XYZ file of C-alpha atoms in Angstrom:
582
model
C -11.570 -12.762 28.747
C -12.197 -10.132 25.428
C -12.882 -12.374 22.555
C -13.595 -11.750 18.961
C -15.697 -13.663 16.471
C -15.843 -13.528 12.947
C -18.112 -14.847 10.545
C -18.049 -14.824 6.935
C -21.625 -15.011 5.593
C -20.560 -15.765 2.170
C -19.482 -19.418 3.144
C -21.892 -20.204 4.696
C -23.652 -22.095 2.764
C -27.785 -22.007 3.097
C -30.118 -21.214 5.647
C -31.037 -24.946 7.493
C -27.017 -24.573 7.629
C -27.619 -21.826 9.494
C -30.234 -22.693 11.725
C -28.417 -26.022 12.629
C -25.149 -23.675 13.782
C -27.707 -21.587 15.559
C -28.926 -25.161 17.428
C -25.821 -26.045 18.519
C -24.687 -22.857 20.625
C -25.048 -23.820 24.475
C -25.684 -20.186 24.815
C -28.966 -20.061 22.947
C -29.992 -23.775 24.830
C -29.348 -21.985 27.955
C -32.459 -19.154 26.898
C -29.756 -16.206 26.255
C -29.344 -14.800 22.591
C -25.674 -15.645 21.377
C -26.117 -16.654 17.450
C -28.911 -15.070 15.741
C -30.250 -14.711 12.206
C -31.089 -11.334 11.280
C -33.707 -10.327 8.608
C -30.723 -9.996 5.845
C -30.269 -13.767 6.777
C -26.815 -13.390 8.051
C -25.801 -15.134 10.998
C -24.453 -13.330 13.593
C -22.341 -13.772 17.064
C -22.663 -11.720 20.099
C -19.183 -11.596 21.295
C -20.442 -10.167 24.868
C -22.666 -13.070 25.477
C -19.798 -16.001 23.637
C -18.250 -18.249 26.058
C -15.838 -19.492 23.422
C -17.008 -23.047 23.498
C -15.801 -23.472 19.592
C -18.838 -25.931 18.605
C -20.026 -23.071 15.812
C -16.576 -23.257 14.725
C -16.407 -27.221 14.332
C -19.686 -26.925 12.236
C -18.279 -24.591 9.802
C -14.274 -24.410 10.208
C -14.035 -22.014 7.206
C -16.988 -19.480 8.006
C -16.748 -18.890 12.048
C -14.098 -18.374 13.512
C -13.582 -17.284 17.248
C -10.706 -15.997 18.883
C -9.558 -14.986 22.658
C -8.067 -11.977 22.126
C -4.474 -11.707 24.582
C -4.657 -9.036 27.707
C -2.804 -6.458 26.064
C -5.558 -6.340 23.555
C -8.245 -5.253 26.134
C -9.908 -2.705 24.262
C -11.810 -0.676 21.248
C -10.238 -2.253 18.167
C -8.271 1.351 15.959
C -11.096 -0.132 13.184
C -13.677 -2.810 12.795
C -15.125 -3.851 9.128
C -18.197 -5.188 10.680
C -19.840 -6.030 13.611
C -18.524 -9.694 13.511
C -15.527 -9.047 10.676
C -11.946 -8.269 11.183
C -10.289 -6.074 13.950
C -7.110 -4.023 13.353
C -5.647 -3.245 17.099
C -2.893 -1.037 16.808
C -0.800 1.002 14.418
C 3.018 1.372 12.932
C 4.598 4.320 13.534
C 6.296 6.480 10.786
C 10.048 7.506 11.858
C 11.348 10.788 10.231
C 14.749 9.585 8.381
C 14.425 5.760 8.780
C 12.886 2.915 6.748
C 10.184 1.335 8.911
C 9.592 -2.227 7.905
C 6.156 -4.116 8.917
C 6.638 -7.521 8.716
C 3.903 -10.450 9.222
C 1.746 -12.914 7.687
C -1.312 -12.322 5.175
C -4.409 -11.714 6.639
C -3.076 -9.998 9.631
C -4.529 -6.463 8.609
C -0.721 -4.849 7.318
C -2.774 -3.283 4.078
C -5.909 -1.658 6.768
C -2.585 -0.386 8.978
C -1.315 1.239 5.904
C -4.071 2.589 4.343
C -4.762 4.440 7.520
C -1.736 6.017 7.565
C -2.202 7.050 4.192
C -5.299 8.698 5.351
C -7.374 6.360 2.142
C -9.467 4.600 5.264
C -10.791 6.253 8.182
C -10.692 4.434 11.379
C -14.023 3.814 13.052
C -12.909 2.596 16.089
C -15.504 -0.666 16.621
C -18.409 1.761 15.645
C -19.478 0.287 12.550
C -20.478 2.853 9.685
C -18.549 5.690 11.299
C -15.834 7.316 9.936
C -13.835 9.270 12.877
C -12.225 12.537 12.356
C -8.863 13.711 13.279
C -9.536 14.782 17.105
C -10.850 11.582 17.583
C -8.060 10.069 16.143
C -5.422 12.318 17.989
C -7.386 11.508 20.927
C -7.532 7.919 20.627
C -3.540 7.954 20.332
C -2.653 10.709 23.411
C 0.525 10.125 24.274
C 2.107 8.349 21.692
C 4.392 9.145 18.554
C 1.104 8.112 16.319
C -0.530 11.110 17.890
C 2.290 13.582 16.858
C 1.972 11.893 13.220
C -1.793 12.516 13.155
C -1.077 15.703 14.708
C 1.191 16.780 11.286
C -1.395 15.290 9.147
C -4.339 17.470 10.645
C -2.110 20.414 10.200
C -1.111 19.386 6.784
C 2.745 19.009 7.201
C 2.443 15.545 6.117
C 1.980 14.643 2.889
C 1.571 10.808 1.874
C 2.759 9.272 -1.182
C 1.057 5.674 -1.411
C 2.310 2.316 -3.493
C -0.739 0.222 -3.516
C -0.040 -3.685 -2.967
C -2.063 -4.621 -6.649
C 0.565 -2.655 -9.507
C -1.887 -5.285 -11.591
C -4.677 -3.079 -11.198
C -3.100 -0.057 -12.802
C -3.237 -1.509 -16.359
C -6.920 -2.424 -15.569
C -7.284 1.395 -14.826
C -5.138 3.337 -16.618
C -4.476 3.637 -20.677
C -1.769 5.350 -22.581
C 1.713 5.509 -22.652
C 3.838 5.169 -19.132
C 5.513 8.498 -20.105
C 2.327 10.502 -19.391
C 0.781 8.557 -16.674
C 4.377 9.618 -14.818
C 3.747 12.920 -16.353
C 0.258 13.715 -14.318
C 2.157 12.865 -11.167
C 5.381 14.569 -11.515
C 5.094 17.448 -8.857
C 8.890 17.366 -8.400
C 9.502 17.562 -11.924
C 12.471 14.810 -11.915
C 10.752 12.076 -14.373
C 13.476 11.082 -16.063
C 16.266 11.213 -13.815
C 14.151 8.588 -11.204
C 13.158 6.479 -14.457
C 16.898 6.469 -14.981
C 17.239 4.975 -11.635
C 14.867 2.676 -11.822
C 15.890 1.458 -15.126
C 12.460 2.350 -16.775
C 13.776 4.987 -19.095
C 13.348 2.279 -22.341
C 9.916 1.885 -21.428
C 8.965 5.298 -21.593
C 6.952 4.929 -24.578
C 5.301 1.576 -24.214
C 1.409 1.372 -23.841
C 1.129 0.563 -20.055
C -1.348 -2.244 -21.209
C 1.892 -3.827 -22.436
C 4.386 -3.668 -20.003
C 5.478 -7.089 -17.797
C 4.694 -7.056 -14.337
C 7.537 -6.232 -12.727
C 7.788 -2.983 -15.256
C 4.386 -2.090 -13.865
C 5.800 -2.325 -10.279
C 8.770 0.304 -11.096
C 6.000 2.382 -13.001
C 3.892 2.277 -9.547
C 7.346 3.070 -7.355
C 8.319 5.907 -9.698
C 4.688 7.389 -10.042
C 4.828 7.230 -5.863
C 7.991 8.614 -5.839
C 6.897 11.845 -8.263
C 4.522 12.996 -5.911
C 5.933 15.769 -3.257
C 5.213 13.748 -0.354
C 7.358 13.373 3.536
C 5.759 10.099 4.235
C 6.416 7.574 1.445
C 4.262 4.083 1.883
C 5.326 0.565 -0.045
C 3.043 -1.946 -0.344
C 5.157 -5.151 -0.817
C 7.736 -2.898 -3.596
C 9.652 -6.119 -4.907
C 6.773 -8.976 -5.807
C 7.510 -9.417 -9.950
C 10.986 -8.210 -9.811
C 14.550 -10.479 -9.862
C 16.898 -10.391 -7.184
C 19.011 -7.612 -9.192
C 16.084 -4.793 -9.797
C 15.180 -5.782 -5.882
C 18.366 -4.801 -4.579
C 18.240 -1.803 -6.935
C 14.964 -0.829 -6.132
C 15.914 -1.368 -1.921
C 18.693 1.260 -1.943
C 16.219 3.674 -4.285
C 13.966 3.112 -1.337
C 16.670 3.497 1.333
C 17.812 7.024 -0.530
C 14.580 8.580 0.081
C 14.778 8.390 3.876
C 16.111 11.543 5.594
C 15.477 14.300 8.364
C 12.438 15.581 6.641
C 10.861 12.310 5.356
C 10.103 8.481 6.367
C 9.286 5.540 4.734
C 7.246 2.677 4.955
C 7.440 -0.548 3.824
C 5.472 -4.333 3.833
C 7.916 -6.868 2.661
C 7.799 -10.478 2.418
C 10.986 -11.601 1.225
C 13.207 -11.641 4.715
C 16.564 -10.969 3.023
C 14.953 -7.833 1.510
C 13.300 -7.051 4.252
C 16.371 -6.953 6.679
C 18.274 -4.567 3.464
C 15.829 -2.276 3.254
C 14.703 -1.177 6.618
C 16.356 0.618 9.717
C 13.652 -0.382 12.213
C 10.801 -2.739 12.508
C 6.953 -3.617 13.961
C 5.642 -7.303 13.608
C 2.098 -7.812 13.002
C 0.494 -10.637 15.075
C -2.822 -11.708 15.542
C -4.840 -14.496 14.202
C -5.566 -14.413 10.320
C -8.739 -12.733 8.681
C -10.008 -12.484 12.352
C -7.469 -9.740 13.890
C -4.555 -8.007 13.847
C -2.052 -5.697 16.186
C 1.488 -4.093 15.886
C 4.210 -4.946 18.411
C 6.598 -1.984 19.291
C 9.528 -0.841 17.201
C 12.630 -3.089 17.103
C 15.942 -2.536 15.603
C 15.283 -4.816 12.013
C 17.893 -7.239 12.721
C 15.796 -7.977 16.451
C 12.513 -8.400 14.764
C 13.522 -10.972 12.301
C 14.807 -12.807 15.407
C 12.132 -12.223 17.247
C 9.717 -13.072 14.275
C 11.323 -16.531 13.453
C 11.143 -17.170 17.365
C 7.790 -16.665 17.263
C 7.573 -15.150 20.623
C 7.139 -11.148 21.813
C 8.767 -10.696 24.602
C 7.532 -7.158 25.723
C 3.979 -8.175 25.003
C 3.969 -11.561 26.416
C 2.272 -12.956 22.934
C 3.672 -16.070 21.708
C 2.138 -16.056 17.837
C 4.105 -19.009 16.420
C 4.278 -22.711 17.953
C 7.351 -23.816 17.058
C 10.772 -21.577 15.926
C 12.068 -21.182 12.460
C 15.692 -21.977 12.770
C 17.623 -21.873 9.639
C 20.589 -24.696 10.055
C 24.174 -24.995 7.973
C 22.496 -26.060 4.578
C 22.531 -29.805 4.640
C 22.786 -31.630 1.252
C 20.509 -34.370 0.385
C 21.182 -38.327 1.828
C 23.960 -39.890 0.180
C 22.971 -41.169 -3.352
C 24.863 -42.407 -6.636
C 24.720 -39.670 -9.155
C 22.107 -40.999 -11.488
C 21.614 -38.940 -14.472
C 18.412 -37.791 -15.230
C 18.709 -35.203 -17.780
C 21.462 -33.568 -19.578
C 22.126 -31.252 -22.112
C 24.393 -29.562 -24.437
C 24.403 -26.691 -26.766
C 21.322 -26.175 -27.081
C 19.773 -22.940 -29.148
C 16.494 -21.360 -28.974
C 15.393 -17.731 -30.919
C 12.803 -16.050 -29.815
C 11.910 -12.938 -31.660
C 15.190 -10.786 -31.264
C 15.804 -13.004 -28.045
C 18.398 -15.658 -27.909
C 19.272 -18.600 -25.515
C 22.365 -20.563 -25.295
C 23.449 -23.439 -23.022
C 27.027 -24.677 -22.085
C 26.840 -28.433 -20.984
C 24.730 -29.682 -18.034
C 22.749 -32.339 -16.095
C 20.430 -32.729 -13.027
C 20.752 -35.926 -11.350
C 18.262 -37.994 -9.850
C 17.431 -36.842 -6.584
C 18.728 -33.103 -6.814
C 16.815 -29.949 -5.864
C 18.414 -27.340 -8.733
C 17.527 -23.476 -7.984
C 17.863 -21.012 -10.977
C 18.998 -17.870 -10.256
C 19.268 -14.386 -12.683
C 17.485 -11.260 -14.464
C 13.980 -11.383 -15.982
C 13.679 -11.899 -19.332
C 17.463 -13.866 -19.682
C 15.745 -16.961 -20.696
C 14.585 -19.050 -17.006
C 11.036 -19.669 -18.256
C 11.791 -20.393 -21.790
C 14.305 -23.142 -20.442
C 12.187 -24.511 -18.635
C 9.583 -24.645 -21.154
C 11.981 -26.567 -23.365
C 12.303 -29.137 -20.624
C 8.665 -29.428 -20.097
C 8.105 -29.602 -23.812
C 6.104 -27.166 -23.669
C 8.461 -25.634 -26.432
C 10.950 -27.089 -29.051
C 14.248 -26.349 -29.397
C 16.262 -25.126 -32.437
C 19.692 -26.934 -32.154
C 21.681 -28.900 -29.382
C 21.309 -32.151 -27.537
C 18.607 -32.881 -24.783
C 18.858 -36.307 -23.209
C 15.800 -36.641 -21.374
C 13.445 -40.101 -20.706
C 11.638 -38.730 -18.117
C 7.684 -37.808 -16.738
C 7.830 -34.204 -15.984
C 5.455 -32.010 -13.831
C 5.379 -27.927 -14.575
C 3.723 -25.165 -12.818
C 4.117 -22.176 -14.879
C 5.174 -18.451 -13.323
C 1.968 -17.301 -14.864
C -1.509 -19.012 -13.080
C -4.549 -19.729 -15.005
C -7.959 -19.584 -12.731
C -11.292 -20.640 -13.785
C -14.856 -21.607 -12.375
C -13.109 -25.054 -11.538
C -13.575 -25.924 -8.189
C -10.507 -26.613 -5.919
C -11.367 -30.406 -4.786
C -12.001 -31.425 -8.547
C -8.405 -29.705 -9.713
C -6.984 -31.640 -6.973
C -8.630 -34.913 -6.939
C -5.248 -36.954 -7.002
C -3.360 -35.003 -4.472
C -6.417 -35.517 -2.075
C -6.269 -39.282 -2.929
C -2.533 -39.556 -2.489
C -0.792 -37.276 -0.384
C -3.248 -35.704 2.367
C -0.352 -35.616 4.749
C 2.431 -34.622 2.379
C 0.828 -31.858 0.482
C -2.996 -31.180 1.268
C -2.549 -30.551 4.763
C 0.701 -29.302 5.334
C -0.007 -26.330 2.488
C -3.552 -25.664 4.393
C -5.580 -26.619 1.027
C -8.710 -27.737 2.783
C -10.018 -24.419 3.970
C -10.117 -24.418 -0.199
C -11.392 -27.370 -1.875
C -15.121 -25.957 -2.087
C -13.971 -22.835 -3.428
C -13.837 -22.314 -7.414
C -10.190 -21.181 -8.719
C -10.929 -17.449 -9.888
C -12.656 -17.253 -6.278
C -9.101 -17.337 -4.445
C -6.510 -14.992 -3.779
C -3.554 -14.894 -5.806
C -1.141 -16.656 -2.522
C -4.274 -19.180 -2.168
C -3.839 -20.172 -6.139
C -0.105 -20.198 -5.950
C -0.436 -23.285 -3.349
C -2.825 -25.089 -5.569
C -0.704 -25.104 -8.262
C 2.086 -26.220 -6.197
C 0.103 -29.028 -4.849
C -1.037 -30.040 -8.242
C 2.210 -30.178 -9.908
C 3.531 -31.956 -6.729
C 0.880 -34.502 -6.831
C 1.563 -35.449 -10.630
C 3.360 -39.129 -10.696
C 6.992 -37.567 -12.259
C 10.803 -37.507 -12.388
C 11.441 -34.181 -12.693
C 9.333 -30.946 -10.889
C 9.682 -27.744 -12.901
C 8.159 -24.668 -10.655
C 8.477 -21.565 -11.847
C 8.556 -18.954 -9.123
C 6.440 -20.719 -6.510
C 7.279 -18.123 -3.989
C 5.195 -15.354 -5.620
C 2.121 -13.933 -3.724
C 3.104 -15.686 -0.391
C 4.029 -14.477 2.902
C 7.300 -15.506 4.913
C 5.941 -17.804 7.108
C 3.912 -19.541 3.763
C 7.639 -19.618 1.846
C 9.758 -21.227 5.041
C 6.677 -23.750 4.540
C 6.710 -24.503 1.001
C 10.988 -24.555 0.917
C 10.064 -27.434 3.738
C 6.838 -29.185 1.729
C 9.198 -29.439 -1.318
C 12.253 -31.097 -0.180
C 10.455 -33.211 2.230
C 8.604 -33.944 -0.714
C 12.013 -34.437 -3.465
C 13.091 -36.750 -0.395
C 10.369 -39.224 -0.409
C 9.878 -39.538 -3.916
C 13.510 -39.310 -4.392
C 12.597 -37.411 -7.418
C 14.498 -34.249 -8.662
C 13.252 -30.758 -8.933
C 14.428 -27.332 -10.897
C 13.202 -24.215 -9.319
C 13.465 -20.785 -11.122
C 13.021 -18.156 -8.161
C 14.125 -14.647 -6.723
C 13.800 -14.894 -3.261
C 17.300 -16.013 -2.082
C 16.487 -17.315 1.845
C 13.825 -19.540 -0.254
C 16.269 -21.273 -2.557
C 18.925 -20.913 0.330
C 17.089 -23.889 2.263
C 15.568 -25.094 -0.403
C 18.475 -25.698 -3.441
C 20.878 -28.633 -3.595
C 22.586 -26.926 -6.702
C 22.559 -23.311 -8.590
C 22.316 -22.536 -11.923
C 22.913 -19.127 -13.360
C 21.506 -17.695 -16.352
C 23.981 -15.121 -17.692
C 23.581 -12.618 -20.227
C 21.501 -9.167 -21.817
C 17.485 -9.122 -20.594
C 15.538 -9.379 -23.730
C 18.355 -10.064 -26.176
C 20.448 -12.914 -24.996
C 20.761 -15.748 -22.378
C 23.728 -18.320 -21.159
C 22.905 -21.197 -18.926
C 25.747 -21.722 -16.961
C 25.364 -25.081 -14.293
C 24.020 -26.483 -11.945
C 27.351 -25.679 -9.530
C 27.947 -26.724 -5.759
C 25.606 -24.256 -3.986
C 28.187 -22.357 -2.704
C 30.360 -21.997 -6.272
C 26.842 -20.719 -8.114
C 25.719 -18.565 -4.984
C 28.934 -17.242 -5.072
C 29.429 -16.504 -8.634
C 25.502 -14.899 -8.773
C 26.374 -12.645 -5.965
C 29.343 -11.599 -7.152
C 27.861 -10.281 -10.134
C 25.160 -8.266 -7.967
C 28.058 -6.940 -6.127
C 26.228 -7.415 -2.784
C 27.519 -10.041 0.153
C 25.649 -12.444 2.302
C 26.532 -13.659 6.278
C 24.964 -15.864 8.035
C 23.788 -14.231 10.847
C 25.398 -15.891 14.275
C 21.730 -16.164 16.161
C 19.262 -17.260 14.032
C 21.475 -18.714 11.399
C 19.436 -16.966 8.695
C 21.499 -15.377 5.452
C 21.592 -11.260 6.096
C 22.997 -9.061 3.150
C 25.871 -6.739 4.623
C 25.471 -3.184 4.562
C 27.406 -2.014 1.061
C 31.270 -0.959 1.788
C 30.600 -2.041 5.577
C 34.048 -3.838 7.310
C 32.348 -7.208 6.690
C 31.157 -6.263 3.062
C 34.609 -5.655 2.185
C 36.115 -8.411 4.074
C 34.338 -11.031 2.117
C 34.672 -8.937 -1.315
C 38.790 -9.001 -0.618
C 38.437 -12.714 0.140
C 36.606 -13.664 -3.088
C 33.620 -15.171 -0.640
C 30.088 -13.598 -1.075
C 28.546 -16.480 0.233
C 29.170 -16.460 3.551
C 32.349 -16.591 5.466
C-alpha cells in the first residue's frame, strides 16, 4: 500500500527530540534507513521504506503525520511542496456556462487546486523544485476535460480572473482610493455599473485602508470581475459579508456564467454553497497531509454525498459518522426564567442610531441574531456585555456574562496559558471536541485565523457565566468545523443550562443551533431596530421575507436549501406567506 508522510520541521521541537523519534522507528532497528536527519537538521521519512507502524507519530502527534493513501490514489501526486509535505492528487474541472462549486474541509489543498488553475502555481508533479510546463501538464491529464482546459490555456483562449481567499491582504498592499485601484483593472470598462451591483458605489472614494472587511471583499469581487477574463475563480466570495450582500453577491456570481465563460467557486457556508453553484467536486483527503477531487456531481448530490461522508464512485469513505440535520428540536422543557430584559433602550453612535422595542432572553435559551452589517448587532451586544453604556431605556440584567468579540486579538500568548481554565474544567466538553490540543504549545499570532476563532470560542465557553455573547463564531471555519461548533454550543447551553445570544450570517449554523431569532431592522450605518427574540419559525420567517428568498428543507438529508428565485416551490411558499419551510 502507497503511503504518504508528512513532517513539519518547525514543530519539532530540538534535536535529542529528533534523535529519540529517529530511535524509535523499527525500520532503522531493523539496519534499513527510514527516518534520517539531514545536514539542515530536518528530519525526514522515506515513504518507500515506511511500514506505517505510527510510533513516530505517537512521539510527536502534531509534527508527523503518516497516511495510507486509498487505491484510487496510486500514483504521482498533480504537485508536492516537499519531499515529505503536502500532496494535491487531482484537479476540478472548469465547466463553460456553469458555476462549479468545490466544497471540503481546510487543509485539504482547495487553495493549491485553484491556484493551479489560475496558472499562479505550477504543478511539479512529486519532483520537488520543478516547475512543469504545459505539455507536461496536457500530458499528465490525456484524456480528460482538464486536458482540453490546459489545452485553451496553452493556446491562450483562456483567460483567468482570480479572487484570492485573504481580501485582508489587499489593504496591507495596496494604498489610495478604491475608485482607482478598480480603475487599473477595468479592461471592460464597466466600473460603475458592477459597483452599482455590488452596492460599492458609496465607497468609491474611501481610502481602501479604511474600508470594513466585507467592503474589501466586494472591492476584491469587483476588481476580479473588471478583468476580461472566461474563467472567473472565487476564493471563499462571502466570508465578512451578511446574509443579504451574500445572496446578492451569489446571483452577481451566478450572472457571470454563460456559453463562453465558467466559474469557480470555494464556499463554506452550505446554504450558499448549494445557491450559487450548478455542479460540484468534494475535496477529500486527510488534512495538511493530502488532498484529491472526487468527480463532478449535480450540487444538490454532493451536499448529500458530503454530509454522508461516503464517495460512492471512488469507494472513499472520508467521514465516520453522517451529518443528518433533524426537525429542529427545542430545548428540554423548562419554566421561563427571566434572565435579562429590556426596553427602549437608545444608543448614538456618531450619525448611527439604535433603538429597541421590548425584549428578554430566558434562562436556558439559545437566541440567534439575524440582519445587515452595520444595523447595530455588535453594538447590542456590547451594551449587554458592558462593554458599552447606554444612553436611555431600561436593562434588567443581574447576570455573569462571557463575550467573544467578531473582531480577534492575537498575541505572543501561548494557547495552554489563554486556556488554563477550560483545560482544567471541560477537557471533554470543549478542549477536545473543538481539537484545541494540536494548539496549546502554539503562541496566538502563530495560528490561523479558523485555529484562533476556536480558541476564543473555548475561552468564552469556559468562563463561569449566565449569559454567552459570541459574535460571529462561524467566521474563518469550514463546514464540517461549523456543524461542530452549532453541536459544542448547545451541548454546552444544555449542561450548564445557561443561555446564549449569537449574532451570525450563516443560516444552516443558527438553523441547528438557535432556540429563538431576533432581527435587527433598519438603514446600515444610520439606524437600527431590535425587534425579538420570536419563535424560530416567526423570526426566520419574517428575516427571509425581507430578503425575498425561500428556504425547504430538503426531503433526504433534511438540510435547509434556498429555492431557485420564481421557481414553482419559490412561489408556492411566497403565495402562502411561509419562507421558512413548508
Amino acid at each position: 500500500m502507497k503511503r504518504i508522510a508528512v513532517v513539519d520541521n518547525e514543530k519539532l521541537k530540538d534535536m535529542p527530540q529528533k534523535l529519540h523519534i529517529q530511535s524509535l522507528c523499527p525500520v532503522n532497528r531493523s539496519g534499513t534507513e527510514c527516518i534520517t536527519i539531514e545536514k539542515s537538521g530536518f528530519l525526514k521519512i522515506d515513504e518507500a521504506t515506511c511500514i506505517g507502524c505510527g510510533i513516530c507519530v505517537k512521539a510527536a502527534p502534531n509534527a508527523i503525520k503518516v497516511v495510507n493513501l486509498p487505491e484510487i490514489l496510486d500514483k504521482n501526486p498533480i504537485h508536492r511542496y516537499s519531499e515529505n509535505g503536502f500532496a494535491l492528487f487531482n484537479l476540478p474541472v472548469p465547466i463553460f456556462g456553469k458555476v462549479v462549486g468545490i466544497l471540503g474541509v481546510n487543509g485539504i489543498g482547495k487553495s493549491t487546486a485553484i491556484d493551479i488553475l489560475a496558472g499562479m502555481l505550477k504543478p511539479n508533479f512529486g519532483d520537488i523544485g520543478k516547475k512543469s510546463d504545459y505539455k507536461e501538464i496536457i500530458d499528465f491529464f490525456k484524456g480528460t476535460e482538464v486536458q482540453l482546459f490546459f489545452e485553451k490555456v496553452k493556446k491562450g483562449t483562456v483567460k483567468v480572473g482570480y479572487k484570492p481567499q485573504k481580501v485582508d491582504l489587499i489593504s496591507k498592499t495596496q494604498k489610495g482610493k478604491v475608485k482607482d485601484l478598480l480603475k487599473k483593472v477595468d479592461e471592460k470598462n464597466r466600473l460603475d455599473e458592477i459597483a452599482k451591483e455590488l452596492e460599492i458605489g458609496n465607497i468609491l472614494d474611501n481610502e481602501i485602508s479604511k474600508i470594513s472587511g466585507g467592503e474589501l471583499q466586494r472591492v476584491a469581487i469587483a476588481a476580479t470581475v473588471l478583468k476580461k477574463a472566461n474563467l472567473y475563480i472565487f476564493d471563499e466570495p462571502t466570508s465578512y459579508l451578511d446574509i443579504k450582500q451574500r445572496i446578492n453577491v451569489s446571483k452577481f456570481i451566478r450572472d457571470l456564467a454563460d456559453d463562453k465563460t465558467s466559474v469557480i467557486v470555494v464556499e463554506h457556508d452550505l446554504i450558499i454553497f448549494d445557491y450559487i453553484s450548478d455542479l460540484s467536486h468534494i475535496m477529500f483527503g486527510s488534512e495538511d497531509a493530502y488532498g484529491s477531487v472526487s468527480g463532478l456531481k449535480p450540487t444538490k448530490n454532493s451536499i448529500n454525498t458530503y454530509l454522508d461522508g461516503y464517495l460512492k464512485e471512488e469507494n472513499i469513505r472520508f467521514r465516520d459518522k453522517k451529518v443528518k440535520f433533524e426537525p429542529r428540536k427545542s430545548f428540554s422543557e423548562k419554566k421561563e426564567e427571566s434572565l435579562v430584559s429590556w426596553k427602549n433602550i437608545g444608543k448614538k453612535l456618531g450619525n448611527f442610531t439604535l433603538k429597541t422595542e421590548e425584549g428578554k432572553i430566558h434562562k436556558g435559551e439559545v437566541i440567534g441574531v439575524l440582519g445587515e452589517n452595520g444595523i447595530g448587532k455588535t453594538t447590542f451586544v456590547k451594551i449587554l456585555a458592558n462593554e458599552i453604556k447606554k444612553d436611555e431605556g431600561e436593562l434588567n440584567e443581574n447576570v455573569k456574562v462571557s463575550y467573544k468579540p467578531q473582531y480577534l486579538e492575537s498575541n505572543d500568548e501561548l494557547v495552554i496559558s489563554v486556556l488554563d481554565e477550560a483545560i482544567k474544567k471541560y477537557t471533554n466538553q470543549i478542549i477536545n471536541p473543538l481539537n484545541i490540543k494540536p494548539l496549546l504549545l502554539k503562541k496566538l499570532n502563530e495560528v490561523s485565523g479558523g485555529e484562533l476563532q476556536r480558541v476564543a470560542i473555548a475561552l468564552c465557553l469556559s468562563k463561569e457565566a449566565d449569559l454567552y455573547l459570541l459574535d460571529e463564531p462561524s467566521a474563518y471555519l469550514d463546514v464540517e468545523q461549523r456543524l461542530l461548533i452549532s453541536k459544542v454550543i448547545r451541548d454546552f447551553m444544555e449542561i450548564k443550562n445557561a443561555s446564549a445570544l449569537i449574532v451570525e450570517h450563516d443560516l444552516l449554523f443558527l438553523n441547528y443551533l438557535a432556540d429563538k431569532i431576533m432581527v435587527f431592522d433598519g438603514v446600515p450605518a444610520e439606524n437600527g431596530i431590535v425587534l425579538g427574540p420570536y419563535p424560530m419559525e416567526d423570526g426566520m420567517n419574517m428575516f427571509l421575507k425581507r430578503l425575498g428568498i425561500t428556504l425547504r428543507r430538503d426531503k433526504e438529508s433534511l438540510m435547509p436549501r434556498v429555492n431557485k428565485l420564481d421557481s414553482k416551490l419559490d412561489r408556492e411558499q411566497k403565495e402562502k406567506g411561509k419562507f421558512y419551510f413548508v
